[in-house]
Amino acid sequence: MMGAAVKALTQILSPPMRAILWRAIGLALVLIVVSAIGLQRLLSWLAGSGELWAETVLGPTFHTPLNILAWIISIAAGFGIVFGAVFLMPAITSLVASVFVDDVGEIVEREHYPADRPGAPLPFSLAMSEGIKTALLTLLVYLIALPFVFVAGAGFIAFFIATAWLLGKEYFELAAMRFRSPAEAKTMRRDNAATVFMAGLIIAGFVAIPIVNLATPLFGMAFMVHMHKRLSGPRSELIAPDRRGRQPLA
């Protein structure tokens, strides 16, 4: 597993990957800025109009608690962009990975597995739907875990574990779906759940590093291409036929 991680880390800086890397970083930065500004605007609304609406609904008895909550939210809004960049990064990398899944997969397969049957490109709608589902699920899990951040750091541990599971799941299934149907890819991931989760921990560690984490879509995808190959077995005939019933390009 560590060997696969080293190969992926080395390859994302190789000449064939650099053009994809810059495009992935540019898309991630745009999504981060837009999402973080949206989060800051939401927090600002909650601190102002949201407080008045809540007091109207709940009654004057809740005036003091709502004032305190609004004060906390106002502080959070001041750090909205910074907080959003950290909080939203795993979800954003899920979306970016969906865009570049085939570009990265083809390069890794061509360089490291030239004798194997190449994978078939994923339909863009399928890749994006997987990325969007993972991004939304990531946000939901994080919102649930957020209150526990102030309980002896339990929230941060929950964030890390959730990130490992979610990103490990997405990247592995995207890599597997280049050779298998979505149902087969998900079954394979479940059959190797412990291994995929351990690999996800490595991706979660990568995405936790500021600036470096902008390359997470390339690292995660390249890493899981290697993991899928290893779990598929040494012979190409162990890989299921092309899911769309046509021969992949030679």
PDB file of C-alpha atoms in Angstrom:
ATOM      1  CA  MET A   1       0.000   0.000   0.000  1.00  0.00           C
ATOM      2  CA  MET A   2       2.783   2.443   0.865  1.00  0.00           C
ATOM      3  CA  GLY A   3       4.521   1.535  -2.374  1.00  0.00           C
ATOM      4  CA  ALA A   4       1.378   2.456  -4.302  1.00  0.00           C
ATOM      5  CA  ALA A   5       1.174   5.760  -2.409  1.00  0.00           C
ATOM      6  CA  VAL A   6       4.799   6.575  -3.235  1.00  0.00           C
ATOM      7  CA  LYS A   7       4.231   5.786  -6.924  1.00  0.00           C
ATOM      8  CA  ALA A   8       1.179   8.053  -6.987  1.00  0.00           C
ATOM      9  CA  LEU A   9       2.985  10.874  -5.187  1.00  0.00           C
ATOM     10  CA  THR A  10       5.930  10.651  -7.565  1.00  0.00           C
ATOM     11  CA  GLN A  11       3.809  10.551 -10.677  1.00  0.00           C
ATOM     12  CA  ILE A  12       1.682  13.620  -9.961  1.00  0.00           C
ATOM     13  CA  LEU A  13       4.797  15.742 -10.535  1.00  0.00           C
ATOM     14  CA  SER A  14       5.748  13.991 -13.786  1.00  0.00           C
ATOM     15  CA  PRO A  15       5.503  15.935 -17.088  1.00  0.00           C
ATOM     16  CA  PRO A  16       2.355  14.133 -18.358  1.00  0.00           C
ATOM     17  CA  MET A  17       0.531  15.012 -15.139  1.00  0.00           C
ATOM     18  CA  ARG A  18       1.558  18.658 -14.821  1.00  0.00           C
ATOM     19  CA  ALA A  19      -1.020  20.047 -17.230  1.00  0.00           C
ATOM     20  CA  ILE A  20      -3.775  18.139 -15.404  1.00  0.00           C
ATOM     21  CA  LEU A  21      -2.362  19.272 -12.057  1.00  0.00           C
ATOM     22  CA  TRP A  22      -2.587  22.962 -12.937  1.00  0.00           C
ATOM     23  CA  ARG A  23      -6.123  22.580 -14.290  1.00  0.00           C
ATOM     24  CA  ALA A  24      -7.191  20.664 -11.184  1.00  0.00           C
ATOM     25  CA  ILE A  25      -5.665  23.292  -8.888  1.00  0.00           C
ATOM     26  CA  GLY A  26      -7.337  26.106 -10.816  1.00  0.00           C
ATOM     27  CA  LEU A  27     -10.761  24.438 -10.650  1.00  0.00           C
ATOM     28  CA  ALA A  28     -10.321  23.658  -6.942  1.00  0.00           C
ATOM     29  CA  LEU A  29      -9.389  27.258  -6.145  1.00  0.00           C
ATOM     30  CA  VAL A  30     -12.440  28.605  -7.981  1.00  0.00           C
ATOM     31  CA  LEU A  31     -14.735  26.195  -6.135  1.00  0.00           C
ATOM     32  CA  ILE A  32     -13.087  26.999  -2.797  1.00  0.00           C
ATOM     33  CA  VAL A  33     -13.503  30.760  -3.206  1.00  0.00           C
ATOM     34  CA  VAL A  34     -17.111  30.525  -4.402  1.00  0.00           C
ATOM     35  CA  SER A  35     -18.074  28.024  -1.688  1.00  0.00           C
ATOM     36  CA  ALA A  36     -16.276  29.884   1.101  1.00  0.00           C
ATOM     37  CA  ILE A  37     -17.873  33.210   0.143  1.00  0.00           C
ATOM     38  CA  GLY A  38     -21.257  31.485   0.094  1.00  0.00           C
ATOM     39  CA  LEU A  39     -20.584  30.082   3.569  1.00  0.00           C
ATOM     40  CA  GLN A  40     -19.556  33.513   4.842  1.00  0.00           C
ATOM     41  CA  ARG A  41     -22.756  35.077   3.442  1.00  0.00           C
ATOM     42  CA  LEU A  42     -24.854  32.334   5.040  1.00  0.00           C
ATOM     43  CA  LEU A  43     -23.227  32.846   8.437  1.00  0.00           C
ATOM     44  CA  SER A  44     -23.698  36.607   8.145  1.00  0.00           C
ATOM     45  CA  TRP A  45     -27.399  36.132   7.399  1.00  0.00           C
ATOM     46  CA  LEU A  46     -27.791  33.758  10.352  1.00  0.00           C
ATOM     47  CA  ALA A  47     -26.124  36.313  12.629  1.00  0.00           C
ATOM     48  CA  GLY A  48     -28.495  39.091  11.495  1.00  0.00           C
ATOM     49  CA  SER A  49     -31.797  38.278   9.849  1.00  0.00           C
ATOM     50  CA  GLY A  50     -31.672  34.703  11.039  1.00  0.00           C
ATOM     51  CA  GLU A  51     -31.593  35.789  14.668  1.00  0.00           C
ATOM     52  CA  LEU A  52     -34.671  38.010  14.236  1.00  0.00           C
ATOM     53  CA  TRP A  53     -36.564  35.234  12.460  1.00  0.00           C
ATOM     54  CA  ALA A  54     -35.670  32.680  15.164  1.00  0.00           C
ATOM     55  CA  GLU A  55     -36.729  35.065  17.960  1.00  0.00           C
ATOM     56  CA  THR A  56     -40.055  35.687  16.206  1.00  0.00           C
ATOM     57  CA  VAL A  57     -40.676  31.944  15.954  1.00  0.00           C
ATOM     58  CA  LEU A  58     -39.365  30.947  19.409  1.00  0.00           C
ATOM     59  CA  GLY A  59     -40.494  33.996  21.373  1.00  0.00           C
ATOM     60  CA  PRO A  60     -38.720  36.627  23.541  1.00  0.00           C
ATOM     61  CA  THR A  61     -37.740  33.984  26.118  1.00  0.00           C
ATOM     62  CA  PHE A  62     -34.959  32.883  23.782  1.00  0.00           C
ATOM     63  CA  HIS A  63     -33.607  36.414  23.230  1.00  0.00           C
ATOM     64  CA  THR A  64     -30.425  35.972  25.314  1.00  0.00           C
ATOM     65  CA  PRO A  65     -29.448  32.499  24.001  1.00  0.00           C
ATOM     66  CA  LEU A  66     -30.048  33.680  20.437  1.00  0.00           C
ATOM     67  CA  ASN A  67     -27.923  36.784  21.064  1.00  0.00           C
ATOM     68  CA  ILE A  68     -25.053  34.602  22.247  1.00  0.00           C
ATOM     69  CA  LEU A  69     -25.453  32.272  19.279  1.00  0.00           C
ATOM     70  CA  ALA A  70     -25.548  35.234  16.888  1.00  0.00           C
ATOM     71  CA  TRP A  71     -22.352  36.593  18.443  1.00  0.00           C
ATOM     72  CA  ILE A  72     -20.591  33.243  17.917  1.00  0.00           C
ATOM     73  CA  ILE A  73     -21.854  33.045  14.336  1.00  0.00           C
ATOM     74  CA  SER A  74     -20.661  36.617  13.677  1.00  0.00           C
ATOM     75  CA  ILE A  75     -17.146  35.627  14.692  1.00  0.00           C
ATOM     76  CA  ALA A  76     -17.364  32.530  12.488  1.00  0.00           C
ATOM     77  CA  ALA A  77     -18.531  34.684   9.572  1.00  0.00           C
ATOM     78  CA  GLY A  78     -15.406  36.820   9.944  1.00  0.00           C
ATOM     79  CA  PHE A  79     -13.338  33.717   9.331  1.00  0.00           C
ATOM     80  CA  GLY A  80     -15.759  32.378   6.737  1.00  0.00           C
ATOM     81  CA  ILE A  81     -13.365  32.154   3.800  1.00  0.00           C
ATOM     82  CA  VAL A  82     -10.518  30.571   5.795  1.00  0.00           C
ATOM     83  CA  PHE A  83     -12.857  28.218   7.644  1.00  0.00           C
ATOM     84  CA  GLY A  84     -14.653  27.330   4.447  1.00  0.00           C
ATOM     85  CA  ALA A  85     -11.427  26.549   2.610  1.00  0.00           C
ATOM     86  CA  VAL A  86     -10.508  23.991   5.281  1.00  0.00           C
ATOM     87  CA  PHE A  87     -13.993  22.652   5.959  1.00  0.00           C
ATOM     88  CA  LEU A  88     -14.986  22.265   2.305  1.00  0.00           C
ATOM     89  CA  MET A  89     -11.722  20.923   0.866  1.00  0.00           C
ATOM     90  CA  PRO A  90     -12.598  17.184   0.979  1.00  0.00           C
ATOM     91  CA  ALA A  91     -15.964  17.854  -0.664  1.00  0.00           C
ATOM     92  CA  ILE A  92     -14.345  20.038  -3.324  1.00  0.00           C
ATOM     93  CA  THR A  93     -11.678  17.449  -4.133  1.00  0.00           C
ATOM     94  CA  SER A  94     -14.495  14.933  -4.693  1.00  0.00           C
ATOM     95  CA  LEU A  95     -15.982  17.149  -7.393  1.00  0.00           C
ATOM     96  CA  VAL A  96     -12.611  17.893  -9.012  1.00  0.00           C
ATOM     97  CA  ALA A  97     -11.694  14.195  -9.062  1.00  0.00           C
ATOM     98  CA  SER A  98     -14.863  13.453 -11.012  1.00  0.00           C
ATOM     99  CA  VAL A  99     -13.721  15.795 -13.785  1.00  0.00           C
ATOM    100  CA  PHE A 100     -10.211  14.349 -14.171  1.00  0.00           C
ATOM    101  CA  VAL A 101     -10.789  10.669 -13.343  1.00  0.00           C
ATOM    102  CA  ASP A 102     -10.108   9.401 -16.879  1.00  0.00           C
ATOM    103  CA  ASP A 103      -7.182  11.736 -17.588  1.00  0.00           C
ATOM    104  CA  VAL A 104      -5.339  10.510 -14.497  1.00  0.00           C
ATOM    105  CA  GLY A 105      -6.401   6.877 -14.897  1.00  0.00           C
ATOM    106  CA  GLU A 106      -5.163   6.678 -18.488  1.00  0.00           C
ATOM    107  CA  ILE A 107      -1.732   8.104 -17.632  1.00  0.00           C
ATOM    108  CA  VAL A 108      -1.200   5.775 -14.662  1.00  0.00           C
ATOM    109  CA  GLU A 109      -2.362   2.711 -16.590  1.00  0.00           C
ATOM    110  CA  ARG A 110      -0.230   3.566 -19.612  1.00  0.00           C
ATOM    111  CA  GLU A 111       2.941   4.119 -17.581  1.00  0.00           C
ATOM    112  CA  HIS A 112       2.685   1.364 -14.968  1.00  0.00           C
ATOM    113  CA  TYR A 113       0.467  -1.273 -16.624  1.00  0.00           C
ATOM    114  CA  PRO A 114       1.181  -1.080 -20.376  1.00  0.00           C
ATOM    115  CA  ALA A 115       0.567  -4.825 -20.917  1.00  0.00           C
ATOM    116  CA  ASP A 116      -2.880  -4.777 -19.288  1.00  0.00           C
ATOM    117  CA  ARG A 117      -6.158  -4.044 -20.996  1.00  0.00           C
ATOM    118  CA  PRO A 118      -6.767  -0.273 -20.688  1.00  0.00           C
ATOM    119  CA  GLY A 119      -9.784   1.014 -18.833  1.00  0.00           C
ATOM    120  CA  ALA A 120     -12.816   2.473 -20.572  1.00  0.00           C
ATOM    121  CA  PRO A 121     -13.644   6.162 -19.994  1.00  0.00           C
ATOM    122  CA  LEU A 122     -16.498   6.822 -17.589  1.00  0.00           C
ATOM    123  CA  PRO A 123     -19.552   8.683 -18.880  1.00  0.00           C
ATOM    124  CA  PHE A 124     -19.222  12.264 -17.632  1.00  0.00           C
ATOM    125  CA  SER A 125     -22.687  12.165 -16.063  1.00  0.00           C
ATOM    126  CA  LEU A 126     -21.779   9.044 -14.071  1.00  0.00           C
ATOM    127  CA  ALA A 127     -18.495  10.493 -12.816  1.00  0.00           C
ATOM    128  CA  MET A 128     -20.112  13.792 -11.831  1.00  0.00           C
ATOM    129  CA  SER A 129     -23.042  12.133 -10.089  1.00  0.00           C
ATOM    130  CA  GLU A 130     -20.625  10.089  -7.977  1.00  0.00           C
ATOM    131  CA  GLY A 131     -18.616  13.213  -7.130  1.00  0.00           C
ATOM    132  CA  ILE A 132     -21.702  15.249  -6.223  1.00  0.00           C
ATOM    133  CA  LYS A 133     -23.105  12.469  -4.025  1.00  0.00           C
ATOM    134  CA  THR A 134     -19.797  12.152  -2.180  1.00  0.00           C
ATOM    135  CA  ALA A 135     -19.488  15.929  -1.768  1.00  0.00           C
ATOM    136  CA  LEU A 136     -23.013  16.252  -0.339  1.00  0.00           C
ATOM    137  CA  LEU A 137     -22.540  13.261   1.956  1.00  0.00           C
ATOM    138  CA  THR A 138     -19.234  14.728   3.138  1.00  0.00           C
ATOM    139  CA  LEU A 139     -20.913  18.019   4.050  1.00  0.00           C
ATOM    140  CA  LEU A 140     -23.733  16.207   5.838  1.00  0.00           C
ATOM    141  CA  VAL A 141     -21.352  14.084   7.912  1.00  0.00           C
ATOM    142  CA  TYR A 142     -19.231  17.126   8.750  1.00  0.00           C
ATOM    143  CA  LEU A 143     -22.254  19.138   9.876  1.00  0.00           C
ATOM    144  CA  ILE A 144     -23.277  16.283  12.169  1.00  0.00           C
ATOM    145  CA  ALA A 145     -19.764  16.029  13.602  1.00  0.00           C
ATOM    146  CA  LEU A 146     -19.241  19.806  13.919  1.00  0.00           C
ATOM    147  CA  PRO A 147     -20.796  20.182  17.407  1.00  0.00           C
ATOM    148  CA  PHE A 148     -18.307  17.633  18.752  1.00  0.00           C
ATOM    149  CA  VAL A 149     -15.300  19.760  17.729  1.00  0.00           C
ATOM    150  CA  PHE A 150     -15.488  21.400  21.143  1.00  0.00           C
ATOM    151  CA  VAL A 151     -15.675  18.050  23.005  1.00  0.00           C
ATOM    152  CA  ALA A 152     -12.021  17.142  23.557  1.00  0.00           C
ATOM    153  CA  GLY A 153     -11.354  17.338  19.834  1.00  0.00           C
ATOM    154  CA  ALA A 154     -13.751  14.469  19.113  1.00  0.00           C
ATOM    155  CA  GLY A 155     -15.082  16.354  16.103  1.00  0.00           C
ATOM    156  CA  PHE A 156     -11.663  16.504  14.449  1.00  0.00           C
ATOM    157  CA  ILE A 157     -11.246  12.759  14.887  1.00  0.00           C
ATOM    158  CA  ALA A 158     -14.705  12.235  13.418  1.00  0.00           C
ATOM    159  CA  PHE A 159     -13.803  14.542  10.494  1.00  0.00           C
ATOM    160  CA  PHE A 160     -10.660  12.554   9.744  1.00  0.00           C
ATOM    161  CA  ILE A 161     -12.353   9.149   9.924  1.00  0.00           C
ATOM    162  CA  ALA A 162     -15.276  10.350   7.816  1.00  0.00           C
ATOM    163  CA  THR A 163     -12.893  11.825   5.238  1.00  0.00           C
ATOM    164  CA  ALA A 164     -10.941   8.561   5.059  1.00  0.00           C
ATOM    165  CA  TRP A 165     -14.074   6.507   4.485  1.00  0.00           C
ATOM    166  CA  LEU A 166     -15.751   8.885   2.029  1.00  0.00           C
ATOM    167  CA  LEU A 167     -12.725   9.715  -0.123  1.00  0.00           C
ATOM    168  CA  GLY A 168     -11.434   6.149  -0.043  1.00  0.00           C
ATOM    169  CA  LYS A 169     -14.842   4.958  -1.226  1.00  0.00           C
ATOM    170  CA  GLU A 170     -15.138   7.512  -4.029  1.00  0.00           C
ATOM    171  CA  TYR A 171     -11.629   7.272  -5.455  1.00  0.00           C
ATOM    172  CA  PHE A 172     -11.599   3.470  -5.391  1.00  0.00           C
ATOM    173  CA  GLU A 173     -14.991   3.163  -7.058  1.00  0.00           C
ATOM    174  CA  LEU A 174     -14.044   5.692  -9.752  1.00  0.00           C
ATOM    175  CA  ALA A 175     -10.864   3.727 -10.500  1.00  0.00           C
ATOM    176  CA  ALA A 176     -12.777   0.419 -10.511  1.00  0.00           C
ATOM    177  CA  MET A 177     -15.564   1.722 -12.764  1.00  0.00           C
ATOM    178  CA  ARG A 178     -13.074   2.144 -15.594  1.00  0.00           C
ATOM    179  CA  PHE A 179     -13.112  -1.679 -15.739  1.00  0.00           C
ATOM    180  CA  ARG A 180     -16.366  -2.685 -14.052  1.00  0.00           C
ATOM    181  CA  SER A 181     -20.008  -1.724 -13.898  1.00  0.00           C
ATOM    182  CA  PRO A 182     -20.948   0.652 -11.048  1.00  0.00           C
ATOM    183  CA  ALA A 183     -22.611  -2.227  -9.171  1.00  0.00           C
ATOM    184  CA  GLU A 184     -19.521  -4.436  -9.543  1.00  0.00           C
ATOM    185  CA  ALA A 185     -17.225  -1.610  -8.471  1.00  0.00           C
ATOM    186  CA  LYS A 186     -19.266  -0.991  -5.330  1.00  0.00           C
ATOM    187  CA  THR A 187     -19.359  -4.715  -4.535  1.00  0.00           C
ATOM    188  CA  MET A 188     -15.595  -4.964  -4.932  1.00  0.00           C
ATOM    189  CA  ARG A 189     -15.147  -1.996  -2.615  1.00  0.00           C
ATOM    190  CA  ARG A 190     -17.374  -3.586   0.016  1.00  0.00           C
ATOM    191  CA  ASP A 191     -15.526  -6.910  -0.309  1.00  0.00           C
ATOM    192  CA  ASN A 192     -12.251  -5.077   0.368  1.00  0.00           C
ATOM    193  CA  ALA A 193     -13.675  -2.497   2.778  1.00  0.00           C
ATOM    194  CA  ALA A 194     -10.840  -2.682   5.322  1.00  0.00           C
ATOM    195  CA  THR A 195      -8.112  -2.271   2.682  1.00  0.00           C
ATOM    196  CA  VAL A 196      -9.953   0.587   0.956  1.00  0.00           C
ATOM    197  CA  PHE A 197     -10.480   2.339   4.295  1.00  0.00           C
ATOM    198  CA  MET A 198      -6.768   2.038   5.154  1.00  0.00           C
ATOM    199  CA  ALA A 199      -5.944   3.534   1.769  1.00  0.00           C
ATOM    200  CA  GLY A 200      -8.509   6.237   2.491  1.00  0.00           C
ATOM    201  CA  LEU A 201      -6.625   7.140   5.664  1.00  0.00           C
ATOM    202  CA  ILE A 202      -3.592   7.971   3.520  1.00  0.00           C
ATOM    203  CA  ILE A 203      -5.721  10.187   1.252  1.00  0.00           C
ATOM    204  CA  ALA A 204      -7.274  11.841   4.330  1.00  0.00           C
ATOM    205  CA  GLY A 205      -3.779  12.608   5.626  1.00  0.00           C
ATOM    206  CA  PHE A 206      -2.886  14.113   2.246  1.00  0.00           C
ATOM    207  CA  VAL A 207      -6.002  16.306   2.085  1.00  0.00           C
ATOM    208  CA  ALA A 208      -5.255  17.611   5.598  1.00  0.00           C
ATOM    209  CA  ILE A 209      -2.025  19.280   4.416  1.00  0.00           C
ATOM    210  CA  PRO A 210      -2.669  22.923   3.406  1.00  0.00           C
ATOM    211  CA  ILE A 211      -1.714  23.914  -0.161  1.00  0.00           C
ATOM    212  CA  VAL A 212      -0.501  20.376  -0.926  1.00  0.00           C
ATOM    213  CA  ASN A 213      -4.098  19.178  -0.665  1.00  0.00           C
ATOM    214  CA  LEU A 214      -4.928  20.992  -3.905  1.00  0.00           C
ATOM    215  CA  ALA A 215      -3.312  18.007  -5.633  1.00  0.00           C
ATOM    216  CA  THR A 216      -5.545  15.512  -3.797  1.00  0.00           C
ATOM    217  CA  PRO A 217      -7.667  14.612  -6.872  1.00  0.00           C
ATOM    218  CA  LEU A 218      -4.556  13.510  -8.787  1.00  0.00           C
ATOM    219  CA  PHE A 219      -2.913  11.759  -5.841  1.00  0.00           C
ATOM    220  CA  GLY A 220      -6.095  10.010  -4.717  1.00  0.00           C
ATOM    221  CA  MET A 221      -7.028   8.829  -8.196  1.00  0.00           C
ATOM    222  CA  ALA A 222      -3.518   7.625  -9.091  1.00  0.00           C
ATOM    223  CA  PHE A 223      -3.221   5.868  -5.731  1.00  0.00           C
ATOM    224  CA  MET A 224      -6.529   4.040  -6.125  1.00  0.00           C
ATOM    225  CA  VAL A 225      -5.701   2.953  -9.682  1.00  0.00           C
ATOM    226  CA  HIS A 226      -2.758   1.068  -8.179  1.00  0.00           C
ATOM    227  CA  MET A 227      -4.910  -0.323  -5.362  1.00  0.00           C
ATOM    228  CA  HIS A 228      -7.570  -1.519  -7.802  1.00  0.00           C
ATOM    229  CA  LYS A 229      -4.943  -3.256  -9.919  1.00  0.00           C
ATOM    230  CA  ARG A 230      -3.504  -5.020  -6.877  1.00  0.00           C
ATOM    231  CA  LEU A 231      -6.895  -6.153  -5.601  1.00  0.00           C
ATOM    232  CA  SER A 232      -7.968  -7.316  -9.083  1.00  0.00           C
ATOM    233  CA  GLY A 233      -5.207  -9.902  -9.296  1.00  0.00           C
ATOM    234  CA  PRO A 234      -2.183 -10.261 -11.583  1.00  0.00           C
ATOM    235  CA  ARG A 235      -4.031 -11.481 -14.698  1.00  0.00           C
ATOM    236  CA  SER A 236      -5.998  -9.138 -16.954  1.00  0.00           C
ATOM    237  CA  GLU A 237      -8.699 -11.799 -17.467  1.00  0.00           C
ATOM    238  CA  LEU A 238      -9.675 -11.361 -13.827  1.00  0.00           C
ATOM    239  CA  ILE A 239     -11.044  -7.936 -14.754  1.00  0.00           C
ATOM    240  CA  ALA A 240     -14.701  -7.881 -15.721  1.00  0.00           C
ATOM    241  CA  PRO A 241     -15.686  -7.137 -19.348  1.00  0.00           C
ATOM    242  CA  ASP A 242     -16.358  -3.586 -20.439  1.00  0.00           C
ATOM    243  CA  ARG A 243     -19.634  -2.483 -18.822  1.00  0.00           C
ATOM    244  CA  ARG A 244     -21.035  -0.968 -22.013  1.00  0.00           C
ATOM    245  CA  GLY A 245     -20.580  -4.082 -24.113  1.00  0.00           C
ATOM    246  CA  ARG A 246     -17.927  -2.660 -26.462  1.00  0.00           C
ATOM    247  CA  GLN A 247     -14.228  -3.291 -26.666  1.00  0.00           C
ATOM    248  CA  PRO A 248     -12.005  -0.641 -25.027  1.00  0.00           C
ATOM    249  CA  LEU A 249      -9.444   1.154 -27.118  1.00  0.00           C
ATOM    250  CA  ALA A 250      -6.132  -0.629 -27.546  1.00  0.00           C
TER     251      ALA A 250
END
